Amino acid sequence: MAISAAAAVSINIKTSPSCSSTNSKLAQFSSLQFPSELRISSIRNHRLKSKPRPRTLTLVASTKQNFTSFAELLEKSDKPVFVDFYATWCGPCQFMVPVLEQVSASMIDKIQVVKIDTEKYPSIANEYDIAALPTFILFKDGKPHDRFEGAMGADQLIQRIEASLSKE
């Protein structure tokens, strides 16, 4: 099983003048025709007036580690393990990707964040009775310590984890 932090990807989409013309190959197959004022070609020559906003990305140190089993991962961890059970088709799970990056960065000394795809590892999901996605389980000393479901913001998630870690 490989463990790694998620990476941010940016995609730039460019349109060429040939794609926006009314005589394009796609236009002749489409039964839906838009008025010329709504077509991309009518806005192609106009520039956006807004100023670009600076973007900041938080760098999270990640290491890829291979374990023969999930139990081995829990055993060998020197700090509590926070596991996100997710699926690639799950919308709320995708919402949680940047949230978990923030949580991992701010709690790097306190917990280890692990993501487990329930489609790739259904036996692990079944072992912990994962019925809703996303489901989060905080493991302490190799055993489930706290469990909660559903998407939430980074601040709320950090508070929940810290509260759980402080109780015995």
mmCIF file of C-alpha atoms in Angstrom:
data_model
loop_
_atom_site.group_PDB
_atom_site.id
_atom_site.type_symbol
_atom_site.label_atom_id
_atom_site.label_comp_id
_atom_site.label_asym_id
_atom_site.label_seq_id
_atom_site.Cartn_x
_atom_site.Cartn_y
_atom_site.Cartn_z
ATOM 1 C CA MET A 1 0.000 0.000 0.000
ATOM 2 C CA ALA A 2 1.518 3.351 -0.961
ATOM 3 C CA ILE A 3 0.946 6.495 1.061
ATOM 4 C CA SER A 4 1.462 9.964 -0.326
ATOM 5 C CA ALA A 5 0.150 13.488 -0.006
ATOM 6 C CA ALA A 6 -2.129 14.828 -2.705
ATOM 7 C CA ALA A 7 -0.678 17.244 -5.229
ATOM 8 C CA ALA A 8 -2.322 20.321 -6.678
ATOM 9 C CA VAL A 9 -2.675 20.453 -10.449
ATOM 10 C CA SER A 10 -3.572 23.444 -12.545
ATOM 11 C CA ILE A 11 -5.007 23.095 -16.014
ATOM 12 C CA ASN A 12 -4.971 25.816 -18.637
ATOM 13 C CA ILE A 13 -7.542 25.497 -21.382
ATOM 14 C CA LYS A 14 -6.867 27.310 -24.603
ATOM 15 C CA THR A 15 -9.265 27.708 -27.477
ATOM 16 C CA SER A 16 -8.192 28.158 -31.019
ATOM 17 C CA PRO A 17 -10.038 30.341 -33.506
ATOM 18 C CA SER A 18 -10.975 27.278 -35.547
ATOM 19 C CA CYS A 19 -12.865 25.787 -32.577
ATOM 20 C CA SER A 20 -15.154 28.770 -32.258
ATOM 21 C CA SER A 21 -16.146 29.267 -35.853
ATOM 22 C CA THR A 22 -19.631 28.422 -36.978
ATOM 23 C CA ASN A 23 -18.232 26.151 -39.695
ATOM 24 C CA SER A 24 -16.338 23.874 -37.279
ATOM 25 C CA LYS A 25 -16.749 20.123 -37.557
ATOM 26 C CA LEU A 26 -18.557 19.975 -34.211
ATOM 27 C CA ALA A 27 -21.059 22.676 -35.168
ATOM 28 C CA GLN A 28 -22.410 20.683 -38.092
ATOM 29 C CA PHE A 29 -23.167 17.696 -35.823
ATOM 30 C CA SER A 30 -24.866 19.743 -33.145
ATOM 31 C CA SER A 31 -28.595 20.308 -33.217
ATOM 32 C CA LEU A 32 -28.212 23.168 -30.743
ATOM 33 C CA GLN A 33 -27.033 26.455 -32.236
ATOM 34 C CA PHE A 34 -26.259 29.444 -30.032
ATOM 35 C CA PRO A 35 -26.808 33.026 -31.169
ATOM 36 C CA SER A 36 -23.615 34.629 -32.405
ATOM 37 C CA GLU A 37 -23.449 36.984 -29.395
ATOM 38 C CA LEU A 38 -23.093 33.980 -27.074
ATOM 39 C CA ARG A 39 -20.409 32.191 -29.043
ATOM 40 C CA ILE A 40 -16.815 32.174 -27.862
ATOM 41 C CA SER A 41 -15.721 34.009 -30.993
ATOM 42 C CA SER A 42 -17.633 37.109 -29.886
ATOM 43 C CA ILE A 43 -15.644 37.349 -26.632
ATOM 44 C CA ARG A 44 -12.335 36.142 -28.017
ATOM 45 C CA ASN A 45 -10.981 39.635 -28.650
ATOM 46 C CA HIS A 46 -12.068 41.132 -25.328
ATOM 47 C CA ARG A 47 -9.708 41.109 -22.366
ATOM 48 C CA LEU A 48 -10.771 40.519 -18.819
ATOM 49 C CA LYS A 49 -10.586 43.652 -16.723
ATOM 50 C CA SER A 50 -9.882 41.944 -13.389
ATOM 51 C CA LYS A 51 -6.377 41.821 -12.013
ATOM 52 C CA PRO A 52 -4.839 38.416 -11.468
ATOM 53 C CA ARG A 53 -4.828 37.397 -7.823
ATOM 54 C CA PRO A 54 -1.681 35.949 -6.327
ATOM 55 C CA ARG A 55 -2.051 32.292 -5.427
ATOM 56 C CA THR A 56 -0.259 30.614 -2.614
ATOM 57 C CA LEU A 57 0.304 26.913 -2.313
ATOM 58 C CA THR A 58 1.220 25.302 0.955
ATOM 59 C CA LEU A 59 4.085 22.884 0.553
ATOM 60 C CA VAL A 60 3.558 19.721 2.522
ATOM 61 C CA ALA A 61 6.436 17.354 3.066
ATOM 62 C CA SER A 62 5.293 13.943 1.946
ATOM 63 C CA THR A 63 7.008 10.640 1.940
ATOM 64 C CA LYS A 64 6.014 7.543 0.093
ATOM 65 C CA GLN A 65 6.199 4.522 2.301
ATOM 66 C CA ASN A 66 5.259 0.988 1.433
ATOM 67 C CA PHE A 67 3.697 -1.310 3.965
ATOM 68 C CA THR A 68 2.638 -4.898 3.549
ATOM 69 C CA SER A 69 -0.588 -4.246 5.436
ATOM 70 C CA PHE A 70 -2.654 -1.479 6.957
ATOM 71 C CA ALA A 71 -2.079 -3.059 10.372
ATOM 72 C CA GLU A 72 1.686 -2.702 9.862
ATOM 73 C CA LEU A 73 1.251 0.981 9.042
ATOM 74 C CA LEU A 74 -0.701 1.508 12.273
ATOM 75 C CA GLU A 75 1.861 -0.475 14.279
ATOM 76 C CA LYS A 76 4.931 1.328 12.990
ATOM 77 C CA SER A 77 3.564 4.862 13.219
ATOM 78 C CA ASP A 78 5.204 6.951 15.944
ATOM 79 C CA LYS A 79 2.208 9.318 16.131
ATOM 80 C CA PRO A 80 -1.576 9.009 15.786
ATOM 81 C CA VAL A 81 -2.765 8.155 12.278
ATOM 82 C CA PHE A 82 -5.655 10.133 10.786
ATOM 83 C CA VAL A 83 -7.225 8.106 7.968
ATOM 84 C CA ASP A 84 -9.475 9.538 5.261
ATOM 85 C CA PHE A 85 -11.572 6.816 3.616
ATOM 86 C CA TYR A 86 -12.611 8.216 0.238
ATOM 87 C CA ALA A 87 -13.566 7.358 -3.349
ATOM 88 C CA THR A 88 -12.574 9.165 -6.534
ATOM 89 C CA TRP A 89 -16.219 9.542 -7.620
ATOM 90 C CA CYS A 90 -17.265 11.141 -4.297
ATOM 91 C CA GLY A 91 -17.810 14.926 -4.571
ATOM 92 C CA PRO A 92 -17.431 15.725 -0.849
ATOM 93 C CA CYS A 93 -14.250 13.604 -0.814
ATOM 94 C CA GLN A 94 -12.781 15.766 -3.580
ATOM 95 C CA PHE A 95 -13.753 18.877 -1.596
ATOM 96 C CA MET A 96 -11.687 17.513 1.307
ATOM 97 C CA VAL A 97 -8.401 17.226 -0.661
ATOM 98 C CA PRO A 98 -7.224 20.836 -0.046
ATOM 99 C CA VAL A 99 -8.692 20.743 3.475
ATOM 100 C CA LEU A 100 -6.614 17.663 4.329
ATOM 101 C CA GLU A 101 -3.525 19.340 2.880
ATOM 102 C CA GLN A 102 -4.079 22.259 5.270
ATOM 103 C CA VAL A 103 -4.688 19.920 8.203
ATOM 104 C CA SER A 104 -1.597 17.885 7.379
ATOM 105 C CA ALA A 105 0.547 21.021 7.133
ATOM 106 C CA SER A 106 -0.687 22.536 10.391
ATOM 107 C CA MET A 107 -0.613 19.291 12.415
ATOM 108 C CA ILE A 108 2.489 17.712 10.897
ATOM 109 C CA ASP A 109 4.089 17.202 14.332
ATOM 110 C CA LYS A 110 0.942 15.712 15.899
ATOM 111 C CA ILE A 111 -0.588 13.302 13.366
ATOM 112 C CA GLN A 112 0.129 11.356 10.206
ATOM 113 C CA VAL A 113 -2.544 11.802 7.499
ATOM 114 C CA VAL A 114 -3.312 8.784 5.321
ATOM 115 C CA LYS A 115 -5.813 8.504 2.485
ATOM 116 C CA ILE A 116 -7.344 5.146 1.605
ATOM 117 C CA ASP A 117 -9.348 4.695 -1.589
ATOM 118 C CA THR A 118 -12.250 2.423 -0.669
ATOM 119 C CA GLU A 119 -12.548 1.245 -4.282
ATOM 120 C CA LYS A 120 -8.940 -0.012 -4.322
ATOM 121 C CA TYR A 121 -8.956 -1.404 -0.775
ATOM 122 C CA PRO A 122 -12.512 -2.639 -0.085
ATOM 123 C CA SER A 123 -11.309 -5.155 2.517
ATOM 124 C CA ILE A 124 -9.971 -2.349 4.723
ATOM 125 C CA ALA A 125 -13.193 -0.368 4.237
ATOM 126 C CA ASN A 126 -15.246 -3.431 5.214
ATOM 127 C CA GLU A 127 -13.063 -4.111 8.252
ATOM 128 C CA TYR A 128 -13.874 -0.645 9.637
ATOM 129 C CA ASP A 129 -17.539 -0.637 8.477
ATOM 130 C CA ILE A 130 -17.205 2.313 6.108
ATOM 131 C CA ALA A 131 -20.767 3.042 4.960
ATOM 132 C CA ALA A 132 -20.577 6.766 4.101
ATOM 133 C CA LEU A 133 -17.931 8.854 2.395
ATOM 134 C CA PRO A 134 -15.836 10.612 3.409
ATOM 135 C CA THR A 135 -15.270 8.814 6.707
ATOM 136 C CA PHE A 136 -12.403 9.794 8.993
ATOM 137 C CA ILE A 137 -10.935 7.543 11.674
ATOM 138 C CA LEU A 138 -8.256 8.681 14.096
ATOM 139 C CA PHE A 139 -6.107 5.759 15.243
ATOM 140 C CA LYS A 140 -4.160 5.983 18.479
ATOM 141 C CA ASP A 141 -1.784 3.188 19.480
ATOM 142 C CA GLY A 142 -2.960 1.192 16.454
ATOM 143 C CA LYS A 143 -6.629 1.199 17.489
ATOM 144 C CA PRO A 144 -9.576 3.375 16.379
ATOM 145 C CA HIS A 145 -9.852 6.276 18.800
ATOM 146 C CA ASP A 146 -12.406 8.567 17.108
ATOM 147 C CA ARG A 147 -14.575 8.372 14.012
ATOM 148 C CA PHE A 148 -16.640 10.911 12.105
ATOM 149 C CA GLU A 149 -18.216 11.277 8.687
ATOM 150 C CA GLY A 150 -18.859 14.056 6.215
ATOM 151 C CA ALA A 151 -17.029 17.014 4.734
ATOM 152 C CA MET A 152 -16.009 19.964 6.892
ATOM 153 C CA GLY A 153 -13.678 22.934 6.824
ATOM 154 C CA ALA A 154 -10.033 22.824 7.885
ATOM 155 C CA ASP A 155 -10.554 24.781 11.123
ATOM 156 C CA GLN A 156 -13.444 22.574 12.203
ATOM 157 C CA LEU A 157 -11.488 19.414 11.349
ATOM 158 C CA ILE A 158 -8.408 20.589 13.277
ATOM 159 C CA GLN A 159 -10.545 21.403 16.336
ATOM 160 C CA ARG A 160 -12.166 17.975 16.164
ATOM 161 C CA ILE A 161 -8.804 16.193 15.906
ATOM 162 C CA GLU A 162 -7.226 18.227 18.724
ATOM 163 C CA ALA A 163 -10.225 17.609 20.980
ATOM 164 C CA SER A 164 -10.028 13.898 20.261
ATOM 165 C CA LEU A 165 -6.273 13.757 20.900
ATOM 166 C CA SER A 166 -6.645 15.547 24.250
ATOM 167 C CA LYS A 167 -9.143 13.017 25.626
ATOM 168 C CA GLU A 168 -7.979 9.614 26.724
#
